[in-house]
Short mmCIF file of C-alpha atoms in Angstrom, two decimals:
data_model
loop_
_atom_site.label_atom_id
_atom_site.label_comp_id
_atom_site.label_asym_id
_atom_site.label_seq_id
_atom_site.Cartn_x
_atom_site.Cartn_y
_atom_site.Cartn_z
CA UNK G 1 -116.84 46.15 10.75
CA UNK G 2 -114.29 48.50 12.33
CA UNK G 3 -112.59 46.95 15.38
CA UNK G 4 -109.97 47.93 17.95
CA UNK G 5 -106.40 46.65 17.81
CA UNK G 6 -106.97 44.53 20.93
CA UNK G 7 -109.79 42.69 19.14
CA UNK G 8 -107.30 41.12 16.70
CA UNK G 9 -104.58 40.44 19.29
CA UNK G 10 -105.70 36.87 19.93
CA UNK G 11 -103.74 35.01 22.61
CA UNK G 12 -105.14 31.61 21.65
CA UNK G 13 -104.96 29.21 18.71
CA UNK G 14 -107.78 28.72 16.24
CA UNK G 15 -108.54 25.01 15.76
CA UNK G 16 -111.79 23.82 14.20
CA UNK G 17 -113.51 27.13 14.86
CA UNK G 18 -112.57 27.30 18.55
CA UNK G 19 -110.01 29.53 20.27
CA UNK G 20 -107.96 27.22 22.48
CA UNK G 21 -104.80 27.10 24.59
CA UNK G 22 -101.99 24.56 24.35
CA UNK G 23 -102.67 21.18 25.95
CA UNK G 24 -99.74 21.76 28.30
CA UNK G 25 -100.87 25.24 29.25
CA UNK G 26 -97.44 26.54 28.23
CA UNK G 27 -97.09 29.85 26.43
CA UNK G 28 -94.54 31.84 24.45
CA UNK G 29 -93.82 35.48 25.25
CA UNK G 30 -94.23 38.02 22.47
CA UNK G 31 -92.13 41.18 22.76
CA UNK G 32 -92.23 44.61 21.18
CA UNK G 33 -88.82 44.87 19.45
CA UNK G 34 -88.80 48.65 19.85
CA UNK G 35 -88.98 48.49 23.65
CA UNK G 36 -88.02 44.93 24.48
CA UNK G 37 -91.11 44.73 26.66
CA UNK G 38 -93.52 41.83 26.71
CA UNK G 39 -96.80 42.61 24.96
CA UNK G 40 -98.53 39.27 25.47
CA UNK G 41 -98.33 35.52 25.09
CA UNK G 42 -99.49 32.85 22.66
CA UNK G 43 -99.93 29.10 23.18
CA UNK G 44 -96.88 26.86 22.89
CA UNK G 45 -98.61 24.15 20.89
CA UNK G 46 -96.97 20.94 19.73
CA UNK G 47 -97.68 17.79 17.74
CA UNK G 48 -101.03 16.91 19.33
CA UNK G 49 -102.61 20.31 18.75
CA UNK G 50 -101.22 20.45 15.22
CA UNK G 51 -102.64 17.02 14.48
CA UNK G 52 -106.09 18.15 15.61
CA UNK G 53 -105.80 21.25 13.42
CA UNK G 54 -104.91 19.06 10.43
CA UNK G 55 -107.80 16.72 11.12
CA UNK G 56 -110.17 19.69 11.39
CA UNK G 57 -108.91 21.01 8.07
CA UNK G 58 -109.36 17.59 6.46
CA UNK G 59 -112.94 17.35 7.71
CA UNK G 60 -113.72 20.87 6.53
CA UNK G 61 -112.20 20.10 3.13
CA UNK G 62 -114.91 17.52 2.45
CA UNK G 63 -117.54 20.25 2.16
CA UNK G 64 -115.37 23.28 1.31
CA UNK G 65 -114.10 21.65 -1.90
CA UNK G 66 -117.72 21.33 -3.06
CA UNK G 67 -118.45 25.06 -2.82
CA UNK G 68 -118.52 26.92 -6.11
CA UNK G 69 -115.79 29.26 -7.26
CA UNK G 70 -118.32 32.09 -7.03
CA UNK G 71 -119.15 31.27 -3.41
CA UNK G 72 -115.48 31.22 -2.47
CA UNK G 73 -114.87 34.44 -4.38
CA UNK G 74 -117.61 36.23 -2.46
CA UNK G 75 -116.13 35.19 0.88
CA UNK G 76 -112.65 36.27 -0.19
CA UNK G 77 -114.04 39.64 -1.24
CA UNK G 78 -115.59 39.98 2.22
CA UNK G 79 -112.19 39.15 3.69
CA UNK G 80 -110.59 41.86 1.55
CA UNK G 81 -113.19 44.40 2.67
CA UNK G 82 -112.76 43.49 6.34
CA UNK G 83 -109.00 43.98 6.07
CA UNK G 84 -109.36 47.38 4.45
CA UNK G 85 -112.00 48.45 6.99
CA UNK G 86 -109.51 47.60 9.75
CA UNK G 87 -106.32 48.57 7.95
CA UNK G 88 -105.18 51.04 10.60
CA UNK G 89 -105.64 48.75 13.61
CA UNK G 90 -104.13 45.75 11.83
CA UNK G 91 -101.15 47.92 10.89
CA UNK G 92 -100.76 49.04 14.49
CA UNK G 93 -100.75 45.43 15.67
CA UNK G 94 -98.16 44.54 13.03
CA UNK G 95 -95.89 47.41 14.10
CA UNK G 96 -96.21 46.57 17.80
CA UNK G 97 -94.98 43.00 17.30
CA UNK G 98 -92.68 43.40 14.28
CA UNK G 99 -91.25 46.90 14.66
CA UNK G 100 -91.58 48.36 11.16
CA UNK G 101 -92.96 51.87 10.74
CA UNK G 102 -96.70 52.41 10.71
CA UNK G 103 -96.45 53.60 7.12
CA UNK G 104 -94.82 50.33 6.07
CA UNK G 105 -97.27 48.28 8.12
CA UNK G 106 -100.24 50.05 6.59
CA UNK G 107 -98.78 49.36 3.16
CA UNK G 108 -98.36 45.69 4.02
CA UNK G 109 -101.97 45.35 5.15
CA UNK G 110 -103.08 47.05 1.95
CA UNK G 111 -101.01 44.71 -0.20
CA UNK G 112 -102.30 41.71 1.77
CA UNK G 113 -105.87 42.73 1.02
CA UNK G 114 -104.96 43.31 -2.63
CA UNK G 115 -103.59 39.76 -2.89
CA UNK G 116 -106.85 38.40 -1.49
CA UNK G 117 -108.89 40.44 -3.96
CA UNK G 118 -106.76 39.22 -6.87
CA UNK G 119 -107.15 35.57 -5.87
CA UNK G 120 -110.88 36.10 -5.34
CA UNK G 121 -111.16 36.89 -9.03
CA UNK G 122 -108.55 34.45 -10.33
CA UNK G 123 -110.30 31.62 -8.52
CA UNK G 124 -113.29 32.15 -10.80
CA UNK G 125 -111.09 31.60 -13.85
CA UNK G 126 -109.64 28.17 -13.14
CA UNK G 127 -110.20 26.43 -16.45
CA UNK G 128 -109.54 22.87 -17.55
CA UNK G 129 -108.58 21.49 -20.96
CA UNK G 130 -110.07 19.35 -23.69
CA UNK G 131 -107.46 16.93 -25.02
CA UNK G 132 -107.89 15.58 -28.57
CA UNK G 133 -109.02 11.97 -28.22
CA UNK G 134 -107.61 9.11 -30.29
CA UNK G 135 -111.07 7.50 -30.06
CA UNK G 136 -114.00 8.88 -31.99
CA UNK G 137 -116.58 7.97 -29.38
CA UNK G 138 -114.79 9.46 -26.36
CA UNK G 139 -113.87 12.89 -25.06
CA UNK G 140 -110.92 13.57 -22.76
CA UNK G 141 -111.48 16.37 -20.26
CA UNK G 142 -108.84 17.66 -17.83
CA UNK G 143 -110.14 19.44 -14.75
CA UNK G 144 -108.22 21.13 -11.94
CA UNK G 145 -109.05 20.03 -8.42
CA UNK G 146 -107.96 21.36 -5.00
CA UNK G 147 -105.10 19.31 -3.57
CA UNK G 148 -106.54 19.17 -0.05
CA UNK G 149 -105.12 20.42 3.25
CA UNK G 150 -102.20 22.82 2.85
CA UNK G 151 -99.72 23.86 5.54
CA UNK G 152 -98.47 27.46 5.45
CA UNK G 153 -95.35 28.39 7.41
CA UNK G 154 -94.72 32.13 7.35
CA UNK G 155 -91.80 34.43 8.30
CA UNK G 156 -91.64 37.36 10.71
CA UNK G 157 -90.50 40.05 8.25
CA UNK G 158 -93.82 40.25 6.37
CA UNK G 159 -96.18 38.31 8.65
CA UNK G 160 -99.37 39.47 6.95
CA UNK G 161 -98.58 39.70 3.24
CA UNK G 162 -96.71 36.38 3.14
CA UNK G 163 -99.74 34.70 4.67
CA UNK G 164 -102.05 36.37 2.15
CA UNK G 165 -99.98 34.97 -0.69
CA UNK G 166 -100.29 31.47 0.73
CA UNK G 167 -103.84 31.06 1.96
CA UNK G 168 -105.34 33.37 -0.67
CA UNK G 169 -104.82 30.96 -3.58
CA UNK G 170 -105.46 27.95 -1.35
CA UNK G 171 -108.90 29.16 -0.27
CA UNK G 172 -109.76 30.31 -3.79
CA UNK G 173 -108.94 26.83 -5.14
CA UNK G 174 -111.05 25.06 -2.53
CA UNK G 175 -108.27 23.92 -0.21
CA UNK G 176 -108.23 24.22 3.57
CA UNK G 177 -105.26 25.42 5.62
CA UNK G 178 -103.22 24.99 8.76
CA UNK G 179 -101.10 28.07 9.41
CA UNK G 180 -97.91 28.27 11.51
CA UNK G 181 -96.90 31.93 11.92
CA UNK G 182 -93.44 32.92 13.11
CA UNK G 183 -93.08 32.95 16.90
CA UNK G 184 -91.81 36.54 16.86
CA UNK G 185 -94.93 37.81 15.07
CA UNK G 186 -97.81 35.45 15.85
CA UNK G 187 -100.52 38.07 16.33
CA UNK G 188 -100.66 39.06 12.68
CA UNK G 189 -101.25 35.41 11.78
CA UNK G 190 -103.86 34.94 14.50
CA UNK G 191 -105.59 38.12 13.30
CA UNK G 192 -106.20 36.33 10.01
CA UNK G 193 -107.96 33.63 11.98
CA UNK G 194 -110.24 36.24 13.55
CA UNK G 195 -110.93 37.81 10.17
CA UNK G 196 -111.84 34.61 8.32
CA UNK G 197 -114.07 33.61 11.20
CA UNK G 198 -115.92 36.91 11.23
CA UNK G 199 -116.56 37.12 7.49
CA UNK G 200 -118.15 33.68 7.46
CA UNK G 201 -115.63 31.03 6.43
CA UNK G 202 -116.77 27.65 7.81
CA UNK G 203 -115.00 26.27 10.88
CA UNK G 204 -111.90 24.26 10.13
CA UNK G 205 -111.24 25.88 6.77
CA UNK G 206 -108.46 28.00 8.31
CA UNK G 207 -106.65 26.87 11.47
CA UNK G 208 -103.80 28.76 13.15
CA UNK G 209 -101.31 27.13 15.53
CA UNK G 210 -98.42 28.78 17.37
CA UNK G 211 -95.66 27.22 19.40
CA UNK G 212 -92.76 24.82 18.96
CA UNK G 213 -91.44 25.23 15.42
CA UNK G 214 -89.82 21.80 15.51
CA UNK G 215 -92.86 19.87 16.75
CA UNK G 216 -95.38 21.73 14.60
CA UNK G 217 -93.14 21.53 11.54
CA UNK G 218 -92.56 17.79 11.99
CA UNK G 219 -96.28 17.07 12.19
CA UNK G 220 -97.08 19.24 9.18
CA UNK G 221 -94.37 17.54 7.11
CA UNK G 222 -95.05 13.94 8.08
CA UNK G 223 -98.84 13.85 8.46
CA UNK G 224 -100.26 12.22 5.31
CA UNK G 225 -103.43 14.35 5.47
CA UNK G 226 -101.36 17.42 4.56
CA UNK G 227 -100.97 17.44 0.79
CA UNK G 228 -98.88 20.57 0.30
CA UNK G 229 -96.34 22.63 2.26
CA UNK G 230 -95.73 26.28 1.44
CA UNK G 231 -92.85 27.97 3.26
CA UNK G 232 -91.07 31.31 3.18
CA UNK G 233 -87.82 31.53 5.12
CA UNK G 234 -84.20 30.46 5.14
CA UNK G 235 -82.69 28.03 2.66
CA UNK G 236 -81.46 25.88 5.54
CA UNK G 237 -84.96 25.37 6.98
CA UNK G 238 -86.44 24.99 3.50
CA UNK G 239 -84.12 22.06 2.77
CA UNK G 240 -85.06 20.47 6.09
CA UNK G 241 -88.80 20.78 5.37
CA UNK G 242 -88.35 19.23 1.91
CA UNK G 243 -86.47 16.30 3.43
CA UNK G 244 -89.12 15.74 6.09
CA UNK G 245 -91.92 15.95 3.52
CA UNK G 246 -90.34 13.31 1.28
CA UNK G 247 -91.80 10.36 3.19
CA UNK G 248 -95.34 11.44 2.31
CA UNK G 249 -94.41 12.82 -1.14
CA UNK G 250 -95.98 16.22 -0.56
CA UNK G 251 -96.09 19.05 -3.03
CA UNK G 252 -93.89 21.90 -1.79
CA UNK G 253 -93.54 25.60 -2.58
CA UNK G 254 -90.41 27.24 -1.21
CA UNK G 255 -89.48 30.93 -1.19
CA UNK G 256 -86.01 30.86 0.31
CA UNK G 257 -83.01 33.14 0.85
CA UNK G 258 -82.24 35.86 -1.68
CA UNK G 259 -79.15 37.44 -3.25
CA UNK G 260 -79.45 41.09 -4.25
CA UNK G 261 -76.59 43.09 -5.80
CA UNK G 262 -77.28 46.76 -6.64
CA UNK G 263 -75.54 47.94 -9.83
CA UNK G 264 -74.86 51.60 -10.63
CA UNK G 265 -73.30 52.57 -13.98
CA UNK G 266 -71.51 55.77 -14.97
CA UNK G 267 -74.46 57.04 -17.02
CA UNK G 268 -76.97 56.65 -14.17
CA UNK G 269 -79.06 59.48 -12.74
CA UNK G 270 -77.31 59.65 -9.36
CA UNK G 271 -80.24 61.06 -7.40
CA UNK G 272 -82.61 58.41 -8.72
CA UNK G 273 -80.01 55.71 -8.08
CA UNK G 274 -79.61 56.86 -4.49
CA UNK G 275 -83.37 56.96 -3.94
CA UNK G 276 -83.63 53.43 -5.27
CA UNK G 277 -80.71 52.28 -3.15
CA UNK G 278 -82.26 53.67 0.03
CA UNK G 279 -85.48 51.80 -0.65
CA UNK G 280 -83.70 48.58 -1.61
CA UNK G 281 -81.34 48.64 1.36
CA UNK G 282 -83.44 50.04 4.19
CA UNK G 283 -86.96 48.78 3.54
CA UNK G 284 -88.17 47.02 6.68
CA UNK G 285 -84.86 47.97 8.32
CA UNK G 286 -83.03 45.81 5.79
CA UNK G 287 -84.95 42.69 6.83
CA UNK G 288 -86.13 41.48 3.43
CA UNK G 289 -85.07 38.60 1.21
CA UNK G 290 -84.20 41.09 -1.54
CA UNK G 291 -82.35 43.58 0.64
CA UNK G 292 -79.26 44.87 -1.19
CA UNK G 293 -76.29 42.90 0.13
CA UNK G 294 -73.60 44.60 -1.99
CA UNK G 295 -73.23 47.67 -4.20
CA UNK G 296 -71.34 47.46 -7.50
CA UNK G 297 -70.64 51.01 -8.68
CA UNK G 298 -68.60 52.09 -11.69
CA UNK G 299 -65.52 54.17 -10.90
CA UNK G 300 -66.67 57.29 -12.74
CA UNK G 301 -69.69 57.77 -10.50
CA UNK G 302 -68.48 56.04 -7.36
CA UNK G 303 -67.50 59.02 -5.18
CA UNK G 304 -70.64 60.99 -5.99
CA UNK G 305 -72.90 58.01 -5.35
CA UNK G 306 -71.26 57.12 -2.04
CA UNK G 307 -71.44 60.72 -0.80
CA UNK G 308 -75.13 61.08 -1.62
CA UNK G 309 -76.03 57.64 -0.30
CA UNK G 310 -74.30 58.40 3.00
CA UNK G 311 -76.18 61.70 3.28
CA UNK G 312 -79.50 60.05 2.52
CA UNK G 313 -78.79 57.33 5.08
CA UNK G 314 -77.97 59.89 7.76
CA UNK G 315 -81.27 61.66 7.13
CA UNK G 316 -83.40 58.61 7.90
CA UNK G 317 -85.40 58.92 11.11
CA UNK G 318 -84.83 55.94 13.39
CA UNK G 319 -87.05 54.98 16.32
CA UNK G 320 -90.17 53.18 17.39
CA UNK G 321 -92.38 52.39 14.44
CA UNK G 322 -95.34 53.89 16.30
CA UNK G 323 -93.74 57.35 16.35
CA UNK G 324 -94.76 59.79 13.65
CA UNK G 325 -92.27 60.20 10.83
CA UNK G 326 -90.09 57.22 11.77
CA UNK G 327 -88.66 55.52 8.70
CA UNK G 328 -86.46 52.89 10.35
CA UNK G 329 -87.77 50.73 13.15
CA UNK G 330 -85.77 48.25 15.23
CA UNK G 331 -84.44 44.88 14.15
CA UNK G 332 -86.74 42.03 15.13
CA UNK G 333 -84.39 40.77 17.88
CA UNK G 334 -80.74 40.54 18.92
CA UNK G 335 -80.11 37.59 16.60
#
């Protein structure tokens, strides 16, 4: 169903199928990085709210794990369709809180939906193994089972697609989730809560909490009901999460800081090299984990490459991501 942008801009947390505020009543301001103006607030939740979200996910897991792969696939397909039906308004919301151009935001929503569709089908092909038995009267079967409640902590640079890559496989496998979106871009994460609710996922299967990164992160890492942590962000924070998760021996998936040299050799097609360099360096205003952090160019082509790259850089249109034709939006904040 086609909705308005405001419909997905939820200023509450989703816990056990209910949209709720923080126990303290405190909120966090969310600003448009293009204007610096406040666009809304979200709850400043802490340990208690996170614990309730985990408990809701654990309770939902008892029945969700028993659904068939086909049932889960059908719901994920509905989620994909709902995202594509609302691609434009979800992209607008993403641009308002994150700053990237509408074209990039629309592409991110499309890729998010594509991830969900892929996992919807892959979830139907989770096969086990038959292990040769040393006993003639016994068979050894290996089956794959959902791990349980997963915690997904997502970054602000790709607030929708990073979440798709985390909860997509979790839901397809029969796991339930507690999501902590970045405080700079919480609305894209909360929009996922609205979407899963509307397409028919049972309450508690997906929970979204915003607020204190330290308190929420501590509870997610130390609560024994959480069986897996998946995080995309800095290496420093990734190490900290691994350390905190050690006491409960959780499974962890970490996508941490990148290192991205761009090499140009003398026999390169200069125009194609420049086009590739512009994409690699300026995508999302350079705020990606694979953003080019140094150019290594052979001497024979150096001057020509630098001249053309400078010209291409000067031709980029900079401004608010909501303006037509803008290629470079603002940085997320002054940090």
